[in-house]
PDB file of C-alpha atoms in Angstrom:
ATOM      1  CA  UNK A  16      61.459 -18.309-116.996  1.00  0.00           C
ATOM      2  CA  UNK A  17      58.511 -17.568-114.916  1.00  0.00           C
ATOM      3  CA  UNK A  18      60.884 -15.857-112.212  1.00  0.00           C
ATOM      4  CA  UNK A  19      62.555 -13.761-114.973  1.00  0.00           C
ATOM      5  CA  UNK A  20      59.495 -12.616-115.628  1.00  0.00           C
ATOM      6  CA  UNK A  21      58.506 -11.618-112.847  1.00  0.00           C
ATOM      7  CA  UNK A  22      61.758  -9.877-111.866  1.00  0.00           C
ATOM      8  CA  UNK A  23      61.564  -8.076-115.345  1.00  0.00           C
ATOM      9  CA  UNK A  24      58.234  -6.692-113.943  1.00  0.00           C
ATOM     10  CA  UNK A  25      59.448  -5.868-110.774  1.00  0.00           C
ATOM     11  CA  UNK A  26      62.578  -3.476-112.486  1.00  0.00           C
ATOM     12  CA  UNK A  27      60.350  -1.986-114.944  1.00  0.00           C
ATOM     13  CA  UNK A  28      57.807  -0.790-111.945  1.00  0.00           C
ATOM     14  CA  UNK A  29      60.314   0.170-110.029  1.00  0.00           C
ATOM     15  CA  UNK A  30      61.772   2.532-112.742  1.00  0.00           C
ATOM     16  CA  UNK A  31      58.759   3.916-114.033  1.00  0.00           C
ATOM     17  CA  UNK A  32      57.943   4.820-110.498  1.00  0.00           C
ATOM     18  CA  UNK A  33      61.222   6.423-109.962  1.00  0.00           C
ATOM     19  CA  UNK A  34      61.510   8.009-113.653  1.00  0.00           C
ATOM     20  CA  UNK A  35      58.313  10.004-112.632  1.00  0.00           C
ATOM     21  CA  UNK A  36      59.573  10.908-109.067  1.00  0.00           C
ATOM     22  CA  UNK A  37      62.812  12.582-110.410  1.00  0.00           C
ATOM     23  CA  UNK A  38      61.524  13.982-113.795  1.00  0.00           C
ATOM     24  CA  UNK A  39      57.961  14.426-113.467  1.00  0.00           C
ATOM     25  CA  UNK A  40      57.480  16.002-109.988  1.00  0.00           C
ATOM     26  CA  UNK A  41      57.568  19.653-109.101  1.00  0.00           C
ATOM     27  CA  UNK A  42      60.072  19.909-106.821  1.00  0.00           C
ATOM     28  CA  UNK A  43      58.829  22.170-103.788  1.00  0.00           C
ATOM     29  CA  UNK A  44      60.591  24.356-101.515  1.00  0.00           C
ATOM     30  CA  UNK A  45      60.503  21.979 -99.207  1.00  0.00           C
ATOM     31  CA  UNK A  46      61.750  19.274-101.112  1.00  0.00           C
ATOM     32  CA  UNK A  47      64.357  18.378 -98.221  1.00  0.00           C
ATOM     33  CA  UNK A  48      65.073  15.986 -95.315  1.00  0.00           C
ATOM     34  CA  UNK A  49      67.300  18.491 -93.377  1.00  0.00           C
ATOM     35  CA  UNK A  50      68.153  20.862 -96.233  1.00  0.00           C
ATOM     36  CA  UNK A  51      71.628  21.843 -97.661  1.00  0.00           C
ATOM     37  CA  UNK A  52      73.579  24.085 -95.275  1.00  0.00           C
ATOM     38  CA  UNK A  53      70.786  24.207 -92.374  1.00  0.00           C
ATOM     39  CA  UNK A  54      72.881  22.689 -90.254  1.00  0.00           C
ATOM     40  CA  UNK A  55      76.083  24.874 -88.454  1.00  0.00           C
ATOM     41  CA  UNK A  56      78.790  23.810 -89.517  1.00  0.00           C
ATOM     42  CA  UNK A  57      80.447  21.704 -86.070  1.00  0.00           C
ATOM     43  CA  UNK A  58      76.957  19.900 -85.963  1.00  0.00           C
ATOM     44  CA  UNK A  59      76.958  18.739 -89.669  1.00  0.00           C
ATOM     45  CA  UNK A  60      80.354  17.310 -89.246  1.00  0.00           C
ATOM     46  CA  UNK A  61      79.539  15.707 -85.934  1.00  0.00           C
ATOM     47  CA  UNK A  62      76.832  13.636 -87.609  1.00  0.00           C
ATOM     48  CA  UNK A  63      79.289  13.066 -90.535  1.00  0.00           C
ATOM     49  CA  UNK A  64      81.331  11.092 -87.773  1.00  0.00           C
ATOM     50  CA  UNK A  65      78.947   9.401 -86.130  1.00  0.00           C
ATOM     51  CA  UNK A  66      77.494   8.297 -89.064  1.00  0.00           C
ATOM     52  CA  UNK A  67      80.710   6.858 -91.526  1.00  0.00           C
ATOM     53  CA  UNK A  68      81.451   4.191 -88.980  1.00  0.00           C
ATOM     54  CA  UNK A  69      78.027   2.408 -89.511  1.00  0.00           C
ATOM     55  CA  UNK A  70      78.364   3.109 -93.604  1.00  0.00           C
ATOM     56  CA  UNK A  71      81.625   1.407 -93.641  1.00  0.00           C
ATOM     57  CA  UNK A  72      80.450  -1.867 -91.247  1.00  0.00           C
ATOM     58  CA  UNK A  73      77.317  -1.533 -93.722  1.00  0.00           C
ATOM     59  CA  UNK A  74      79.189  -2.116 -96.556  1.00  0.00           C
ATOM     60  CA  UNK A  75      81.371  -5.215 -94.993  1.00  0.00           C
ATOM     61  CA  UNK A  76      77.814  -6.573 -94.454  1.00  0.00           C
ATOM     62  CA  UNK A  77      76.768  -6.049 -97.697  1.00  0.00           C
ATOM     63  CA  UNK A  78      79.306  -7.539 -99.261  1.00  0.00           C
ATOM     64  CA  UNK A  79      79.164 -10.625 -97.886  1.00  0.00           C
ATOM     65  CA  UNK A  80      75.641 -10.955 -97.975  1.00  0.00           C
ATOM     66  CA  UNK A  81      76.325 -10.611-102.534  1.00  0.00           C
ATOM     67  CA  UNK A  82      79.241 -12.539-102.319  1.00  0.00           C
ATOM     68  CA  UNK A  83      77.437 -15.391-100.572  1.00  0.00           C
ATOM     69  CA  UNK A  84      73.954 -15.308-102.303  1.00  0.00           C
ATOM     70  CA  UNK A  85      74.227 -13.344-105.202  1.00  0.00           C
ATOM     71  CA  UNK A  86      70.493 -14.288-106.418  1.00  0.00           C
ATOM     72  CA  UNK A  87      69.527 -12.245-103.896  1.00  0.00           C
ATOM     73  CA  UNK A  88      70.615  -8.805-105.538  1.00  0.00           C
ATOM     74  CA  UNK A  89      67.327  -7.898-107.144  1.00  0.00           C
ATOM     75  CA  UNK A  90      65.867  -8.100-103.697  1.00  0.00           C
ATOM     76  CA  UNK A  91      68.531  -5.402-102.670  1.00  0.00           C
ATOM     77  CA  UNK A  92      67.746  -3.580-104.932  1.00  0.00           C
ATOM     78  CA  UNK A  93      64.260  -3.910-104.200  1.00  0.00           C
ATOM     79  CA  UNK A  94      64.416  -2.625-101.179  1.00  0.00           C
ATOM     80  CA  UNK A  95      66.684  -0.158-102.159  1.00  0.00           C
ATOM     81  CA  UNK A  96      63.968   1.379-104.562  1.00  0.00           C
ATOM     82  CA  UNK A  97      61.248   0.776-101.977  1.00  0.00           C
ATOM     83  CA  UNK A  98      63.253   2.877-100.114  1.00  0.00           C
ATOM     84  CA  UNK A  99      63.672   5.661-102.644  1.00  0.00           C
ATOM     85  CA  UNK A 100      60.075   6.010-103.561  1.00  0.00           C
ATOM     86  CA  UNK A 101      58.626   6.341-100.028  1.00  0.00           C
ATOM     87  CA  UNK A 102      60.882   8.683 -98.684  1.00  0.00           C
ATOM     88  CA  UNK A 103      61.047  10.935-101.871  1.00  0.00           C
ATOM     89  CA  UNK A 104      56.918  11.575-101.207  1.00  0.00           C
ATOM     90  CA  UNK A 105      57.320  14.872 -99.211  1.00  0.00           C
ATOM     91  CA  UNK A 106      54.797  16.974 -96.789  1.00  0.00           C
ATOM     92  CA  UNK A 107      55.502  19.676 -95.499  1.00  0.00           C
ATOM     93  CA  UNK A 108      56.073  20.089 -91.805  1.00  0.00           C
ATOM     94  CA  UNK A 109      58.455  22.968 -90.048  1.00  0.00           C
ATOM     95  CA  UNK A 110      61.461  25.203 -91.413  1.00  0.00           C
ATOM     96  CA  UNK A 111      64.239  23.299 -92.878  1.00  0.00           C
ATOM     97  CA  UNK A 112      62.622  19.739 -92.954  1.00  0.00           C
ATOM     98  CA  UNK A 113      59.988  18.175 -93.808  1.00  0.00           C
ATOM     99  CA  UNK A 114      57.437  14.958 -93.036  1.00  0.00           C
ATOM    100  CA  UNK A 115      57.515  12.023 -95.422  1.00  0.00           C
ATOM    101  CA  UNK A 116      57.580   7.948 -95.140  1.00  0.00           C
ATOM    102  CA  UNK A 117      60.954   6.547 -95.108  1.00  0.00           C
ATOM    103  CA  UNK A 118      60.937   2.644 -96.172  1.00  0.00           C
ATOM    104  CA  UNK A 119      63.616   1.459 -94.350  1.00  0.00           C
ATOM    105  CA  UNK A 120      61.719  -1.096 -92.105  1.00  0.00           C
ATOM    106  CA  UNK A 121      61.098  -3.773 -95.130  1.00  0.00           C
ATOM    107  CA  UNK A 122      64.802  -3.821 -95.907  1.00  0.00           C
ATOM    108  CA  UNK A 123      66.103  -3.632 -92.071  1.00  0.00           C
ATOM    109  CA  UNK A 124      64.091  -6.552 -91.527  1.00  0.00           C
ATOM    110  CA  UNK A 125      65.696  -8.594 -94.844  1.00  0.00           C
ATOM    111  CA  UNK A 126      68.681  -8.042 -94.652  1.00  0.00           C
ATOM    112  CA  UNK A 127      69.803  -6.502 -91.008  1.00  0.00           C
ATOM    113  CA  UNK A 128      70.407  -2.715 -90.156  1.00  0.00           C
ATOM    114  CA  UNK A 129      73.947  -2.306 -91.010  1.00  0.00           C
ATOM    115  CA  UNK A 130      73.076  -3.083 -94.961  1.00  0.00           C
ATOM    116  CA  UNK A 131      70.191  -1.033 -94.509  1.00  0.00           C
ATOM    117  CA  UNK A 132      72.639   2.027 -93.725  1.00  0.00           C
ATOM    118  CA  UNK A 133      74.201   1.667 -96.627  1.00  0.00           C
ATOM    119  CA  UNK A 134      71.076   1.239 -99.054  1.00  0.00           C
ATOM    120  CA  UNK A 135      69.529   4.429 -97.273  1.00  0.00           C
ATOM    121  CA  UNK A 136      72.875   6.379 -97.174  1.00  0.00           C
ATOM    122  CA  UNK A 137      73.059   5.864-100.913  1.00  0.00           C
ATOM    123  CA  UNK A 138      69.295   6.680-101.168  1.00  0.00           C
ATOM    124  CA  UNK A 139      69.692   9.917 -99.323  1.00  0.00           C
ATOM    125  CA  UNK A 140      72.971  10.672-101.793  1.00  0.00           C
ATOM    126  CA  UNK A 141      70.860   9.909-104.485  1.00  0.00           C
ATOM    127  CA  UNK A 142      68.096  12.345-103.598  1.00  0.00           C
ATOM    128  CA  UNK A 143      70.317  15.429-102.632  1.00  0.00           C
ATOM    129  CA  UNK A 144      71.885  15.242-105.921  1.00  0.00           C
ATOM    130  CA  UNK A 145      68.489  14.566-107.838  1.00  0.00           C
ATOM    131  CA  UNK A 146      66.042  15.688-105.926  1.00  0.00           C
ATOM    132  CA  UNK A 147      67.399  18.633-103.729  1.00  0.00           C
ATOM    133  CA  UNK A 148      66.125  16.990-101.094  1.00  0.00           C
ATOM    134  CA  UNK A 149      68.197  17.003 -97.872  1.00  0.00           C
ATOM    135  CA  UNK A 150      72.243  17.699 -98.735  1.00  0.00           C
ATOM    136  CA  UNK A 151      75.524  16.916 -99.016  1.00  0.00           C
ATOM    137  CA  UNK A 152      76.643  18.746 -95.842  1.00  0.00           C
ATOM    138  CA  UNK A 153      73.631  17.264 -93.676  1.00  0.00           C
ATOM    139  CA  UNK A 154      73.925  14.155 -95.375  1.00  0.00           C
ATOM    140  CA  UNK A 155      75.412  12.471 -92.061  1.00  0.00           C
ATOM    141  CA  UNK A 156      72.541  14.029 -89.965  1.00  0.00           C
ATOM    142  CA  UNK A 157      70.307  12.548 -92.546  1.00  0.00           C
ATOM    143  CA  UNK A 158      71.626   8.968 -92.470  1.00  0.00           C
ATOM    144  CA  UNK A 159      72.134   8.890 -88.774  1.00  0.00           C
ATOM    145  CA  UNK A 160      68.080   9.705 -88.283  1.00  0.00           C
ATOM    146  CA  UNK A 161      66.562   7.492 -91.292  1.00  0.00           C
ATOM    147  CA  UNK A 162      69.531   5.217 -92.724  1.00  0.00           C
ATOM    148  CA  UNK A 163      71.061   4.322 -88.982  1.00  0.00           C
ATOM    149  CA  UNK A 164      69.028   5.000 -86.059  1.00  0.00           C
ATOM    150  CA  UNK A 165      64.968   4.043 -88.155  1.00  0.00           C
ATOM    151  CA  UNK A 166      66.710   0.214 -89.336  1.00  0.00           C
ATOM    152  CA  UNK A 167      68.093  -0.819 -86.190  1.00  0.00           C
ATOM    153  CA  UNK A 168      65.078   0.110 -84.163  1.00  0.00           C
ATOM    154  CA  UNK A 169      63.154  -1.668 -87.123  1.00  0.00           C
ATOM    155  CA  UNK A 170      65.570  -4.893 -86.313  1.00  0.00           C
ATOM    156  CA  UNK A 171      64.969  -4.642 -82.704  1.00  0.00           C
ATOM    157  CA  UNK A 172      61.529  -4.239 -82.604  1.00  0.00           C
ATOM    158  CA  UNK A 173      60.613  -7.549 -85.225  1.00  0.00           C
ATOM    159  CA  UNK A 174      62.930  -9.621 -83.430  1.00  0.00           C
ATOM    160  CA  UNK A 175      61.767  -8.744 -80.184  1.00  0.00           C
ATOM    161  CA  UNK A 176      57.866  -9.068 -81.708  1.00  0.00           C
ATOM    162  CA  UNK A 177      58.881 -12.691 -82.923  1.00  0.00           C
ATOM    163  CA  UNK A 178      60.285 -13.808 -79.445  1.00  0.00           C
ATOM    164  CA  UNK A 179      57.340 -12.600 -77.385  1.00  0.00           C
ATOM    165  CA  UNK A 180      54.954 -14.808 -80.007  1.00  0.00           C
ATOM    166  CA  UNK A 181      53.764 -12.072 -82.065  1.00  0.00           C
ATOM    167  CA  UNK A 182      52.502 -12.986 -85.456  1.00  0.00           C
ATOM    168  CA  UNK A 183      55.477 -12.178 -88.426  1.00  0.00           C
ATOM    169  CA  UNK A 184      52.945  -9.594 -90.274  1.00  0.00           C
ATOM    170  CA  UNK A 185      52.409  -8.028 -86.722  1.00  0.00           C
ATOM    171  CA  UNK A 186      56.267  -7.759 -86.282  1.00  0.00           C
ATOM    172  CA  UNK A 187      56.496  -6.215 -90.065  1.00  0.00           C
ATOM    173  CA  UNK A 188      54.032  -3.706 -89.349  1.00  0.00           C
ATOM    174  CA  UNK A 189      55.381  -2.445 -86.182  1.00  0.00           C
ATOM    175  CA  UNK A 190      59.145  -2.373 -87.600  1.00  0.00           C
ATOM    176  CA  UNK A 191      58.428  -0.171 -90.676  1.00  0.00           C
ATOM    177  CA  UNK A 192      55.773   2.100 -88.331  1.00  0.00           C
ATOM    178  CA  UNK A 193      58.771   2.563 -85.318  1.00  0.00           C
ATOM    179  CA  UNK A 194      61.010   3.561 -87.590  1.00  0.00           C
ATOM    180  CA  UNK A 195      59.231   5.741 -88.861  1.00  0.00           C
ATOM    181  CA  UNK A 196      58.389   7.590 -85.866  1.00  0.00           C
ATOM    182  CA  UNK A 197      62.492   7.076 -84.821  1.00  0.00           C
ATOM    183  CA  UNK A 198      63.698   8.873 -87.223  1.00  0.00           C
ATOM    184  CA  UNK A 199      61.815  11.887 -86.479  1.00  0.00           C
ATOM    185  CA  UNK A 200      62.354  12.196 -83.289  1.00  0.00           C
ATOM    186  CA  UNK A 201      65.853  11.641 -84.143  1.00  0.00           C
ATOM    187  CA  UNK A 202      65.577  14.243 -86.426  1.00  0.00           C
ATOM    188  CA  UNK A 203      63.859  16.267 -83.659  1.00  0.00           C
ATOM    189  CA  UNK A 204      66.935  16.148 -81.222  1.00  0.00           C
ATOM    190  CA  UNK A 205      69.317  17.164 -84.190  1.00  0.00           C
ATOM    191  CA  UNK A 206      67.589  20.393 -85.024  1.00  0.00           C
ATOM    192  CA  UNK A 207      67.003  20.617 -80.949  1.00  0.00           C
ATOM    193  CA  UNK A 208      70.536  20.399 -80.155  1.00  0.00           C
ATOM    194  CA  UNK A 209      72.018  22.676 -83.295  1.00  0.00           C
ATOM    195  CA  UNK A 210      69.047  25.134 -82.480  1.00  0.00           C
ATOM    196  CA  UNK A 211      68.274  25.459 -78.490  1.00  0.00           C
ATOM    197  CA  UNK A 212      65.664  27.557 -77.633  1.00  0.00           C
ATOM    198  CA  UNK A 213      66.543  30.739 -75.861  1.00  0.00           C
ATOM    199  CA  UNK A 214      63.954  30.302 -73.122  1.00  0.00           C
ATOM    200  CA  UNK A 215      64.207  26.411 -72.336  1.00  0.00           C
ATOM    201  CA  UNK A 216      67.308  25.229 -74.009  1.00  0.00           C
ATOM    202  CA  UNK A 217      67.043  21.655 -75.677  1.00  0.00           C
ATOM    203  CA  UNK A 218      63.869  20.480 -74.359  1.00  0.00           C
ATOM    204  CA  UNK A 219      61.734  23.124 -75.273  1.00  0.00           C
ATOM    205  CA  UNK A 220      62.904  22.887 -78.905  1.00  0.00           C
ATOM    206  CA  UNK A 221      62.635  19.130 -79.001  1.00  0.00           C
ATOM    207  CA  UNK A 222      59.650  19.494 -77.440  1.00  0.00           C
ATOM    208  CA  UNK A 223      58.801  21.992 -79.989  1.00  0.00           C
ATOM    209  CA  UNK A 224      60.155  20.308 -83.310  1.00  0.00           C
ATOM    210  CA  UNK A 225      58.416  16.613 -82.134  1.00  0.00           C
ATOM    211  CA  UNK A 226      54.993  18.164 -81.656  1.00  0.00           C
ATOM    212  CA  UNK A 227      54.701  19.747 -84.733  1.00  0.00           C
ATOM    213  CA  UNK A 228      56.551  16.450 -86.699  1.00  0.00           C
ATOM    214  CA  UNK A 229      54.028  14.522 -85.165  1.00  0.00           C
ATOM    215  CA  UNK A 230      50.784  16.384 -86.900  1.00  0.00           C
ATOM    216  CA  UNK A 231      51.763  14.633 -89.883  1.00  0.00           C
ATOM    217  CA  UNK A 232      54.159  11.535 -89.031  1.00  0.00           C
ATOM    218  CA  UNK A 233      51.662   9.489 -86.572  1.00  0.00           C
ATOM    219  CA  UNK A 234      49.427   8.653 -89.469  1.00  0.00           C
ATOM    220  CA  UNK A 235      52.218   8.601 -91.813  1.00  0.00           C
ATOM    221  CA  UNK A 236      54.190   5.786 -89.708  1.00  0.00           C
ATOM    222  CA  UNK A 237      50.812   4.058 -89.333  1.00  0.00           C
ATOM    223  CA  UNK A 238      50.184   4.036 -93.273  1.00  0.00           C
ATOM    224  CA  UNK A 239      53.602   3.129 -93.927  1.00  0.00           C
ATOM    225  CA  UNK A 240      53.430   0.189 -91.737  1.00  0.00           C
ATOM    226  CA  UNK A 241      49.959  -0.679 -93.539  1.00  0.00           C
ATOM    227  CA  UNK A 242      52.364  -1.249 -96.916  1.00  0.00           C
ATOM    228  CA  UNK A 243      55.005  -2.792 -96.204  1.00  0.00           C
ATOM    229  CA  UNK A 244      52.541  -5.527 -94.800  1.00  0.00           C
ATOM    230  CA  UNK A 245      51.273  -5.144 -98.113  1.00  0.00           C
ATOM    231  CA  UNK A 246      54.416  -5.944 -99.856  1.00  0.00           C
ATOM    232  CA  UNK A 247      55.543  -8.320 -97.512  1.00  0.00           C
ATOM    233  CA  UNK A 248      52.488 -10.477 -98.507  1.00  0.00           C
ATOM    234  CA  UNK A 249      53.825  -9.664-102.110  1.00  0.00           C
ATOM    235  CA  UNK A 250      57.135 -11.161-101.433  1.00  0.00           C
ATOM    236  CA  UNK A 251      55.612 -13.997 -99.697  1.00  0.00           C
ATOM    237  CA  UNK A 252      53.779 -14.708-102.903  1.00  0.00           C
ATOM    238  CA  UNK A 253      56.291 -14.434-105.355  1.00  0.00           C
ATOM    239  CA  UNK A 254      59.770 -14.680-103.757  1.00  0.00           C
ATOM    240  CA  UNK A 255      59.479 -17.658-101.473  1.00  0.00           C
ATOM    241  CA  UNK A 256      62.829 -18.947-102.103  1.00  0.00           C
ATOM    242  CA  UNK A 257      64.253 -15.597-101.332  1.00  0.00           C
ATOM    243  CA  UNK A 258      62.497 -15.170 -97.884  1.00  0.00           C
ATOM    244  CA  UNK A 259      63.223 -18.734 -97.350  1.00  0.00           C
ATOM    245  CA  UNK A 260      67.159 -18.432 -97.804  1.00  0.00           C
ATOM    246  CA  UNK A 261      66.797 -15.434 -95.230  1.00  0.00           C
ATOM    247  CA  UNK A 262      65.284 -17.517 -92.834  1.00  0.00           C
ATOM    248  CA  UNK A 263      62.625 -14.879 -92.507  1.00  0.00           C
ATOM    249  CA  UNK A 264      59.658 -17.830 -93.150  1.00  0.00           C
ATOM    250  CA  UNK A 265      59.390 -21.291 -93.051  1.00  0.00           C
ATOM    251  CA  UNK A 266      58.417 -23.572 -95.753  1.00  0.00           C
ATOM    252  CA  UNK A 267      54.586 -23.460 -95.940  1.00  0.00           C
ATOM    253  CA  UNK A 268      54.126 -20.442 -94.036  1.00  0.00           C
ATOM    254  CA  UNK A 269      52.508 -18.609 -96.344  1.00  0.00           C
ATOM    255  CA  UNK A 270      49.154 -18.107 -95.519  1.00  0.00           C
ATOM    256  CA  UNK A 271      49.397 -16.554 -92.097  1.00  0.00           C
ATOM    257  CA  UNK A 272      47.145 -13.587 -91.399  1.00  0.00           C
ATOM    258  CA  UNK A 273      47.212 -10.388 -89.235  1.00  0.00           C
TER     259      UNK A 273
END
């Protein structure tokens, strides 16, 4: 009962959170990741490529993971909704994009990258058709930089953190901050390579996009890793038996500190 409760909490947050971020927000005109139609045409459907192989291994993944331990659903979907919320708070940054958190360590790290591409795939649908923020034709570009490319360097970087000794809250933060900062220099080399500059090609417009993403993403990455410790701890509190079944912690491992 006391677990119902709790996950009846959890929901209700979660949509009151998300009720206010699609109805109650003004939606401003840069309310994108890389906005409908920015992209040429040969570069959106490039990224559309790329990015359906990982979506369909993603959902494979996924499956299995509900099939096998279907009690731990609401934590999808928590981390599906942590998702959602962070990377719906927009600043902006340069023409056609814009600067905002992205959530996707917390639930790389849970669950692996591949299920993470399909939780932030469906995020990123989710927001183009609610939000107007990013699009349907860039929604491959999209996925690639924050649903792909930010969750697998999130799973590399904790496991690697673990291995050399480092302490699991450690590992948490740096996941969620790296990829963070990943997916906007990802995002960096898309708009470099579908918009060269004409003195210096490429590297002069990566170099350009990255600098000015950077103004605003360094302490962005830095905060988000700050709360996903944050909610980590909250997990650690009251989903034990979740975390435990993931073989993220071991029994009495609770108390560890930073």
């Amino acid at each position: 009962m006391k677990r119902k409760k709790q996950a009846l909490v959890s929901l209700t947050l979660m949509g009151v959170i998300s009720f206010y971020l699609v109805v109650g927000l003004p939606k401003p005109a840069y309310a994108m990741h890389i906005m409908e139609g920015f992209l040429p045409v040969q570069w959106a459907i490039f990224w559309w490529i790329v990015a359906l192989p990982f979506f369909l291994l993603g959902l494979r993944s996924l499956t299995r993971i509900t099939q096998a331990n279907p009690e731990l659903k609401l934590l999808l979907g928590l981390a599906g909704a942590f998702t959602f919320v962070l990377s719906a708070l927009k600043i902006p940054s340069v023409t056609g994009s814009c600067s905002h958190p992205t959530g996707t360590g917390l639930g790389a790290v849970l669950f692996g990258p591949l299920t993470m591409t399909v939780l932030g795939s469906l995020v990123l649908l989710f927001q183009a058709l609610l939000l107007a923020h990013g699009g349907l034709t860039t929604l491959g570009a999209n996925a690639f930089s924050m649903a792909i490319a930010g969750p697998f360097a999130a799973y590399w970087i904790y496991n690697l953190t673990i291995q050399l000794g480092g302490k699991q809250k450690i590992a948490i933060f740096l996941a969620a901050a790296i990829a963070d900062l990943l997916t906007y220099i990802i995002t960096s080399i898309q708009l470099a390579l579908a918009f060269p500059a004409p003195v210096g090609g490429f590297i002069a417009s990566f170099t350009k996009f990255a600098g000015i993403f950077a103004i605003t993403q360094v302490p962005l990455a830095i905060s988000e890793g700050l709360l996903t410790v944050l909610v980590w701890n909250w997990l650690q509190s009251y989903n034990p038996q979740e975390l435990e079944l993931l073989k993220l912690i071991k029994r009495g491992s609770g108390n560890e500190s930073i």
